[in-house]
GROMACS .gro file of C-alpha atoms in nm:
model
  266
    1UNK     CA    1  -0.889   1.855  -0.511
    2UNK     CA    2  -0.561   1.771  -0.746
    3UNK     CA    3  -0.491   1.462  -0.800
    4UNK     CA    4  -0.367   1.243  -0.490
    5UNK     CA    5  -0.074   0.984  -0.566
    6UNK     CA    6  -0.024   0.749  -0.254
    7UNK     CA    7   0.258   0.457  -0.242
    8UNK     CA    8   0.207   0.188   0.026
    9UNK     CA    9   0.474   0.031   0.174
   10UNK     CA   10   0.515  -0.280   0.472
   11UNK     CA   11   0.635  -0.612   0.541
   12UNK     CA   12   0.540  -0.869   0.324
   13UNK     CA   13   0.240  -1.060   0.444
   14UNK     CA   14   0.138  -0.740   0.690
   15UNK     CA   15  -0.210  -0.665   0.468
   16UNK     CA   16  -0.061  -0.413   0.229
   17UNK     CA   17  -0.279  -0.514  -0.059
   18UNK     CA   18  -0.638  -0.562   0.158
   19UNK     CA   19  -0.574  -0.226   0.265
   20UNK     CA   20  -0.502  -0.065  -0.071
   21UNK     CA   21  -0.779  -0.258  -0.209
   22UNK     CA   22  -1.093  -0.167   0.064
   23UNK     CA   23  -0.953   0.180   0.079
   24UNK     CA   24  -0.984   0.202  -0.344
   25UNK     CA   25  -1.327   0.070  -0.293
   26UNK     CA   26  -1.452   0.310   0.019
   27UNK     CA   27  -1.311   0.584  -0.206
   28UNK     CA   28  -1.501   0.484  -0.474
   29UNK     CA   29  -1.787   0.443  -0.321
   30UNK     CA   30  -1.747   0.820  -0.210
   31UNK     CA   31  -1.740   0.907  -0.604
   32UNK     CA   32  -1.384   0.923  -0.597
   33UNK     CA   33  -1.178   0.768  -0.954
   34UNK     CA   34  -0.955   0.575  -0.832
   35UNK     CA   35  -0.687   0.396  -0.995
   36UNK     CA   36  -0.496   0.112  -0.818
   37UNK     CA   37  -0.124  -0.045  -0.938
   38UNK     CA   38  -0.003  -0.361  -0.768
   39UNK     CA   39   0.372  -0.323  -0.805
   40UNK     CA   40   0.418  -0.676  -0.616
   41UNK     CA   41   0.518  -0.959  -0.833
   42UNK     CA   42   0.267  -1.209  -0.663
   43UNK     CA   43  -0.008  -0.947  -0.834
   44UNK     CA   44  -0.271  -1.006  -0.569
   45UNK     CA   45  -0.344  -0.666  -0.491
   46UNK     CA   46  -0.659  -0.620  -0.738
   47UNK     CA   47  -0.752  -0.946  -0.710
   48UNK     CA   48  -1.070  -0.880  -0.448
   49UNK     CA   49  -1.160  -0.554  -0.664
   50UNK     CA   50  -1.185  -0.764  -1.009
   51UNK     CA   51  -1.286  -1.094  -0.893
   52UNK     CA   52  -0.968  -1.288  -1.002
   53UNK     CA   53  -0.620  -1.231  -1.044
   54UNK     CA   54  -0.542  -1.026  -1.343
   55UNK     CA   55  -0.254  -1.076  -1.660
   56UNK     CA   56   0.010  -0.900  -1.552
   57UNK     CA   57   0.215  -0.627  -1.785
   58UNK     CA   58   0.516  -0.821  -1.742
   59UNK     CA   59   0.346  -1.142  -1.885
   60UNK     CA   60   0.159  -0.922  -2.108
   61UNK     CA   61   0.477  -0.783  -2.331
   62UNK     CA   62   0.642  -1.095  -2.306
   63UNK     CA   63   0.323  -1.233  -2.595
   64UNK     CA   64   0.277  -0.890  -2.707
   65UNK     CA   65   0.560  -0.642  -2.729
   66UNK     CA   66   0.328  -0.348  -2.809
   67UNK     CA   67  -0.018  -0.395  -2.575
   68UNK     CA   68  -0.272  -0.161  -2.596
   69UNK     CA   69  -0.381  -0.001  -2.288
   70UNK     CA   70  -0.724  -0.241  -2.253
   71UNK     CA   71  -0.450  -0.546  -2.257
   72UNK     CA   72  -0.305  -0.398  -1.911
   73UNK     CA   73  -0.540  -0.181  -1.688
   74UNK     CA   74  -0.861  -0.313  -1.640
   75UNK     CA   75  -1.167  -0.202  -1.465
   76UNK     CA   76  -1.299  -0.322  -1.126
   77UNK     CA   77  -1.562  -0.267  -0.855
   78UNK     CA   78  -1.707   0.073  -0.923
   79UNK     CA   79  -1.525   0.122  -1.223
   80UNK     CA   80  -1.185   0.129  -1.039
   81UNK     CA   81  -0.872   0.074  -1.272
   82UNK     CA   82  -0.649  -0.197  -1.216
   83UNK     CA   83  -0.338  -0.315  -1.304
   84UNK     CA   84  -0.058  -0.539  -1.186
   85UNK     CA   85   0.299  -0.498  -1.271
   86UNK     CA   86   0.368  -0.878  -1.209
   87UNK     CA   87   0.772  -1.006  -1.208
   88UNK     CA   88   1.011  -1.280  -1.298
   89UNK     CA   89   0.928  -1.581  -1.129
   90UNK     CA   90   1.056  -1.664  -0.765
   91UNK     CA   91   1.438  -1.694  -0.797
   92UNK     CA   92   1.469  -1.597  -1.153
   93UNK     CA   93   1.632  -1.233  -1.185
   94UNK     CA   94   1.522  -0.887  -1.032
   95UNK     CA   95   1.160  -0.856  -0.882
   96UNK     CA   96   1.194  -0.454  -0.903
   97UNK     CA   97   1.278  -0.465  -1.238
   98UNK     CA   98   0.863  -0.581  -1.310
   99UNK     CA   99   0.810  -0.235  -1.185
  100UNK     CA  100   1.042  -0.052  -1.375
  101UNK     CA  101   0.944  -0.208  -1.714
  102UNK     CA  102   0.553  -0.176  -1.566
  103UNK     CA  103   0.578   0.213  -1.531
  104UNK     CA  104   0.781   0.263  -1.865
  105UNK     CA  105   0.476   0.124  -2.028
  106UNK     CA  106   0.168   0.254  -1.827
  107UNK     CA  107   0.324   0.595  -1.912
  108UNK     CA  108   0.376   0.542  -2.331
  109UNK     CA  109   0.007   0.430  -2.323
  110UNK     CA  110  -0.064   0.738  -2.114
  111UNK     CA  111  -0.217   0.542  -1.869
  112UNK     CA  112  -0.177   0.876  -1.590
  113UNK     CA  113  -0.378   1.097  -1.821
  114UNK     CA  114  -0.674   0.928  -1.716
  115UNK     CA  115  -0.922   1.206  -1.509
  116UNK     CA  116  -0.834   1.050  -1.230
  117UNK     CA  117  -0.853   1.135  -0.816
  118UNK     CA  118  -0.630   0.892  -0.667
  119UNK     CA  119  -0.364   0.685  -0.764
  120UNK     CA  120  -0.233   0.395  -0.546
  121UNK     CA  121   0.046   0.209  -0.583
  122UNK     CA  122   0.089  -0.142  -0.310
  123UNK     CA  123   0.450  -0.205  -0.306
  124UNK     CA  124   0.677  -0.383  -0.149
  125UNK     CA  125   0.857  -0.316   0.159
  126UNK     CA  126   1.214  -0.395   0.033
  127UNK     CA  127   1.293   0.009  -0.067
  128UNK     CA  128   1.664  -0.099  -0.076
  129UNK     CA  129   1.545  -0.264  -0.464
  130UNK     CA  130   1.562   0.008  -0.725
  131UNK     CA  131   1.296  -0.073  -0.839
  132UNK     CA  132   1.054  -0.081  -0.509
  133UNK     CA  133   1.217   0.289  -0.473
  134UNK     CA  134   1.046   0.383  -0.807
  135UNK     CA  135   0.734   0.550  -0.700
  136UNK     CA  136   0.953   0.759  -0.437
  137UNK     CA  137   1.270   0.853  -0.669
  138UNK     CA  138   1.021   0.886  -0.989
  139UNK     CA  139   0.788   1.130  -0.821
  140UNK     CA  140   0.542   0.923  -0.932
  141UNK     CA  141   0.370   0.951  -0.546
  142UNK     CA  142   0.317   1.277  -0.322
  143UNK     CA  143   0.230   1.089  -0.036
  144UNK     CA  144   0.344   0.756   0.131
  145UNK     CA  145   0.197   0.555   0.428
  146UNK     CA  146   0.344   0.260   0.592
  147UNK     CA  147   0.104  -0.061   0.729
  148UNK     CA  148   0.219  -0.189   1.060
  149UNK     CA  149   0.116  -0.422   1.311
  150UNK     CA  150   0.241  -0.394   1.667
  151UNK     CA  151   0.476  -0.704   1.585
  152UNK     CA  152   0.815  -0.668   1.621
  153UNK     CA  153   0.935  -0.781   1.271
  154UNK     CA  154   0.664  -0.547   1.135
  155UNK     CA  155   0.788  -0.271   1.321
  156UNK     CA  156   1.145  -0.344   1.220
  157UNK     CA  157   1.031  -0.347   0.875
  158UNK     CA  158   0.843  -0.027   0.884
  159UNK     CA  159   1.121   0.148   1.099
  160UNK     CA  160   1.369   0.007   0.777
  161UNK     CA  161   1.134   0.121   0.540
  162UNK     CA  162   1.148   0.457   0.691
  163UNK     CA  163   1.488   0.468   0.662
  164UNK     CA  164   1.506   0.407   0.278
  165UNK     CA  165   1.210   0.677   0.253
  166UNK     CA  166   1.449   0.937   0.446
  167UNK     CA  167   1.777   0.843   0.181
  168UNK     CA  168   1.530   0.896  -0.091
  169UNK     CA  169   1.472   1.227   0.015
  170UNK     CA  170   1.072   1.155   0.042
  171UNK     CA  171   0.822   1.203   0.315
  172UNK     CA  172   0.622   0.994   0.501
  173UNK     CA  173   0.214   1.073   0.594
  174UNK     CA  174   0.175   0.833   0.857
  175UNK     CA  175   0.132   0.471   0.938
  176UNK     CA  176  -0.167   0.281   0.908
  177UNK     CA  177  -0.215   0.032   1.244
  178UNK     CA  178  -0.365  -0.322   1.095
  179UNK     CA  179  -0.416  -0.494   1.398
  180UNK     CA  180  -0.301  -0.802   1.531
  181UNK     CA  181  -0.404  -0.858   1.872
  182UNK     CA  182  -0.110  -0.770   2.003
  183UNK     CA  183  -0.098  -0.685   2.383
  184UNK     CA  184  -0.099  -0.298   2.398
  185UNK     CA  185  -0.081  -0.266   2.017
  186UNK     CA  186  -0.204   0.080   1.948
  187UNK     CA  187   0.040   0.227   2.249
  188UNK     CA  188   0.332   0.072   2.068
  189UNK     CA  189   0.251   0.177   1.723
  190UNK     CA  190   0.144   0.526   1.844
  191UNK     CA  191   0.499   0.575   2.034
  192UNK     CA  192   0.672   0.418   1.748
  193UNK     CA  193   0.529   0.629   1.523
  194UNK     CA  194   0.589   0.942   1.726
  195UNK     CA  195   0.946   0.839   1.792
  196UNK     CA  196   1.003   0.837   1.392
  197UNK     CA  197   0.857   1.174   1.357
  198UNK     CA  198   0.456   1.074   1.215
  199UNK     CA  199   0.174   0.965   1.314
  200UNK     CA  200  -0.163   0.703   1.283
  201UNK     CA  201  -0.379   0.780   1.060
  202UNK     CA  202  -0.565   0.482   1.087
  203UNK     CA  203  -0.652   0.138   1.301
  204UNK     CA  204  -0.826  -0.130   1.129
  205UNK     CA  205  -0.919  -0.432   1.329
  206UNK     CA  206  -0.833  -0.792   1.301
  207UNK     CA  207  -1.153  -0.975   1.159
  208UNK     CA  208  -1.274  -1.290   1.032
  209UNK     CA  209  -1.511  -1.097   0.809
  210UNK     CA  210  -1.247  -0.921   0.572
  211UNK     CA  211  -1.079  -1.329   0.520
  212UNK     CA  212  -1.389  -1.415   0.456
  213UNK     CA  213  -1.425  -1.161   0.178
  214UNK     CA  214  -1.054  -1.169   0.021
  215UNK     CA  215  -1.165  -1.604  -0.005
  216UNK     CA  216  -1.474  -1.471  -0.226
  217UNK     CA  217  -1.249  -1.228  -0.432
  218UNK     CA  218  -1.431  -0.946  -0.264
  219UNK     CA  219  -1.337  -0.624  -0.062
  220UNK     CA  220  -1.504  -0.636   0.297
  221UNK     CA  221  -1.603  -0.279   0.161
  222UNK     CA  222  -1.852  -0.476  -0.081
  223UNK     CA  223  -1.897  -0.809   0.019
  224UNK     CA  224  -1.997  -0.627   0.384
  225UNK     CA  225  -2.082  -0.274   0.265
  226UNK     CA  226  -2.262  -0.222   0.636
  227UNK     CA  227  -2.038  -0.354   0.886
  228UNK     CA  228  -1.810  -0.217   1.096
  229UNK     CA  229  -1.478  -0.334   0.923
  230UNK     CA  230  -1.644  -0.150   0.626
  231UNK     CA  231  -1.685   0.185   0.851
  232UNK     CA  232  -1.305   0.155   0.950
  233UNK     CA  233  -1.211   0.169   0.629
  234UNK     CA  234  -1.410   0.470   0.518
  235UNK     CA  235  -1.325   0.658   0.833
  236UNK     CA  236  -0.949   0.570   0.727
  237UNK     CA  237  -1.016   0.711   0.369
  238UNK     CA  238  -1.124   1.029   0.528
  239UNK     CA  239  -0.899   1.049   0.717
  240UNK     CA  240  -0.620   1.019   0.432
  241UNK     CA  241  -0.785   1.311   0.196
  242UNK     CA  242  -0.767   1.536   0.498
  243UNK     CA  243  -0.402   1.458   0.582
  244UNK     CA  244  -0.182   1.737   0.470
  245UNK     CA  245   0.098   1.665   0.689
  246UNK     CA  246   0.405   1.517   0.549
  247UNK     CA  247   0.776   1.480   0.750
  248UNK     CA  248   1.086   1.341   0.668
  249UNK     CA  249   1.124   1.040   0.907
  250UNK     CA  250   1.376   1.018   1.137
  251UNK     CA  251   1.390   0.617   1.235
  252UNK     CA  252   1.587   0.471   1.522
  253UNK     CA  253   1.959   0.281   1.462
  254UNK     CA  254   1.921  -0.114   1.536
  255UNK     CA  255   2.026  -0.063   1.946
  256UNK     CA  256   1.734   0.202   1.953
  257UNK     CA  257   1.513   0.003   1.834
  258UNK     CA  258   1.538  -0.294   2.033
  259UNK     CA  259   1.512  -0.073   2.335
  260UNK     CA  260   1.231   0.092   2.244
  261UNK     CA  261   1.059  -0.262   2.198
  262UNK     CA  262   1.190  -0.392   2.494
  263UNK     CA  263   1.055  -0.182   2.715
  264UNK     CA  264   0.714  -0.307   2.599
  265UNK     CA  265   0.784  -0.634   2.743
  266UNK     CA  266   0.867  -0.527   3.109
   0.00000   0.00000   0.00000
């Protein structure tokens, strides 16, 4: 198996980062070498696979102009690598731009020469930011996945996100269905995902026991390593290195999609 590069995108606050983070470590735990860049400027995605939040690369250069590659990837649970792009801070300048400067340097220090199985990049779901679109335009990702609820605004989001993926030219693998107890959840994100031309590839479960892990600085994947949560997770990691199918999506306009929703509620 080549190399698998995997961007994933959703509204903010949806569970982007716990799912790129217990995915990395049910990979890992498969003997995969996984590598994992948080291209969010709240750098939280690698916080439950190292145990604390991590220096960013944009705080990084601003002390040290010329880091070496130990001063911005760092290893994890099972030996994943880690690293955080990071950004200005909230209302100060370009949040995109963290990722642009991020990926200029992780490739001088050949950081992506590294033996490596899977690459994930957790980034934001604003694609209309240059640089958000950077994993997509730079072909530094083959495949892309979207995390959804059955929410409206996360729909919305995803359905947007979509959108920006088509423009780019890029194709989407599927969406990934993290629950939130919605009534008839896995109907609407099924049909949704149909409508836009992919499919689920996943369903993880609301739980109390993967909060409970993210408040230790853990994975549920290790803090849990026999409980169901930590079985969906694997199951979803299969499922993800045996998806071959890509598509370019084909969302709904604004009026479509507020049918399509609507007709939930009757």
């Amino acid at each position: 198996m080549g190399e698998k590069r995997i961007a994933i995108y959703g509204k903010g606050g949806i569970g982007k980062s716990t799912t790129v983070a217990n995915l990395s470590a049910a990979l890992s735990n498969q003997g995969f070498k996984v590598m994992v860049i948080g291209c969010d400027p709240k750098a939280d995605t690698t916080r439950t696979l190292c145990g604390q939040r991590l220096p960013t690369i944009i705080n990084t250069i601003e002390v040290n102009k010329n880091p070496s590659l130990e001063d911005i990837v760092f290893k994890g649970y099972n030996d994943i690598l880690c690293t955080e792009s990071g950004g200005p801070k909230p209302g100060v300048g370009c949040a995109g731009r963290g990722v642009i400067v991020a990926m200029k340097n992780l490739e001088k220090l050949n950081a992506f020469d590294e033996d490596l199985d899977i690459r994930f990049y957790d980034v934001l779901g604003d694609v209309v930011c240059g640089g958000f679109s950077v994993p997509l335009k730079k072909d530094y990702a083959d495949d892309v996945y979207i995390v959804s609820s059955g929410e409206y605004m996360s729909l919305y989001a995803a359905n947007n996100i979509s959108r920006g993926i088509k423009k780019l030219k890029a194709n989407l693998s599927g969406i990934i269905l993290n629950k939130r107890n919605v009534l008839n959840e896995e109907n609407i994100v099924s049909i949704f995902a149909e409508k836009i031309g992919t499919k689920v590839v996943g369903v993880i479960d609301r739980s109390h026991l993967i909060q409970d892990a993210e408040l230790d600085a853990k994975t549920v994947v290790e803090k849990y390593p026999d409980s169901v949560e930590a079985e969906l997770y694997s199951v979803l990691a299969e499922n993800i290195l045996n998806n071959n199918e890509k598509s370019t999506p084909e969302p709904m306009d604004d009026e479509e999609f507020e049918e399509f929703f609507k007709s939930f509620s009757n």
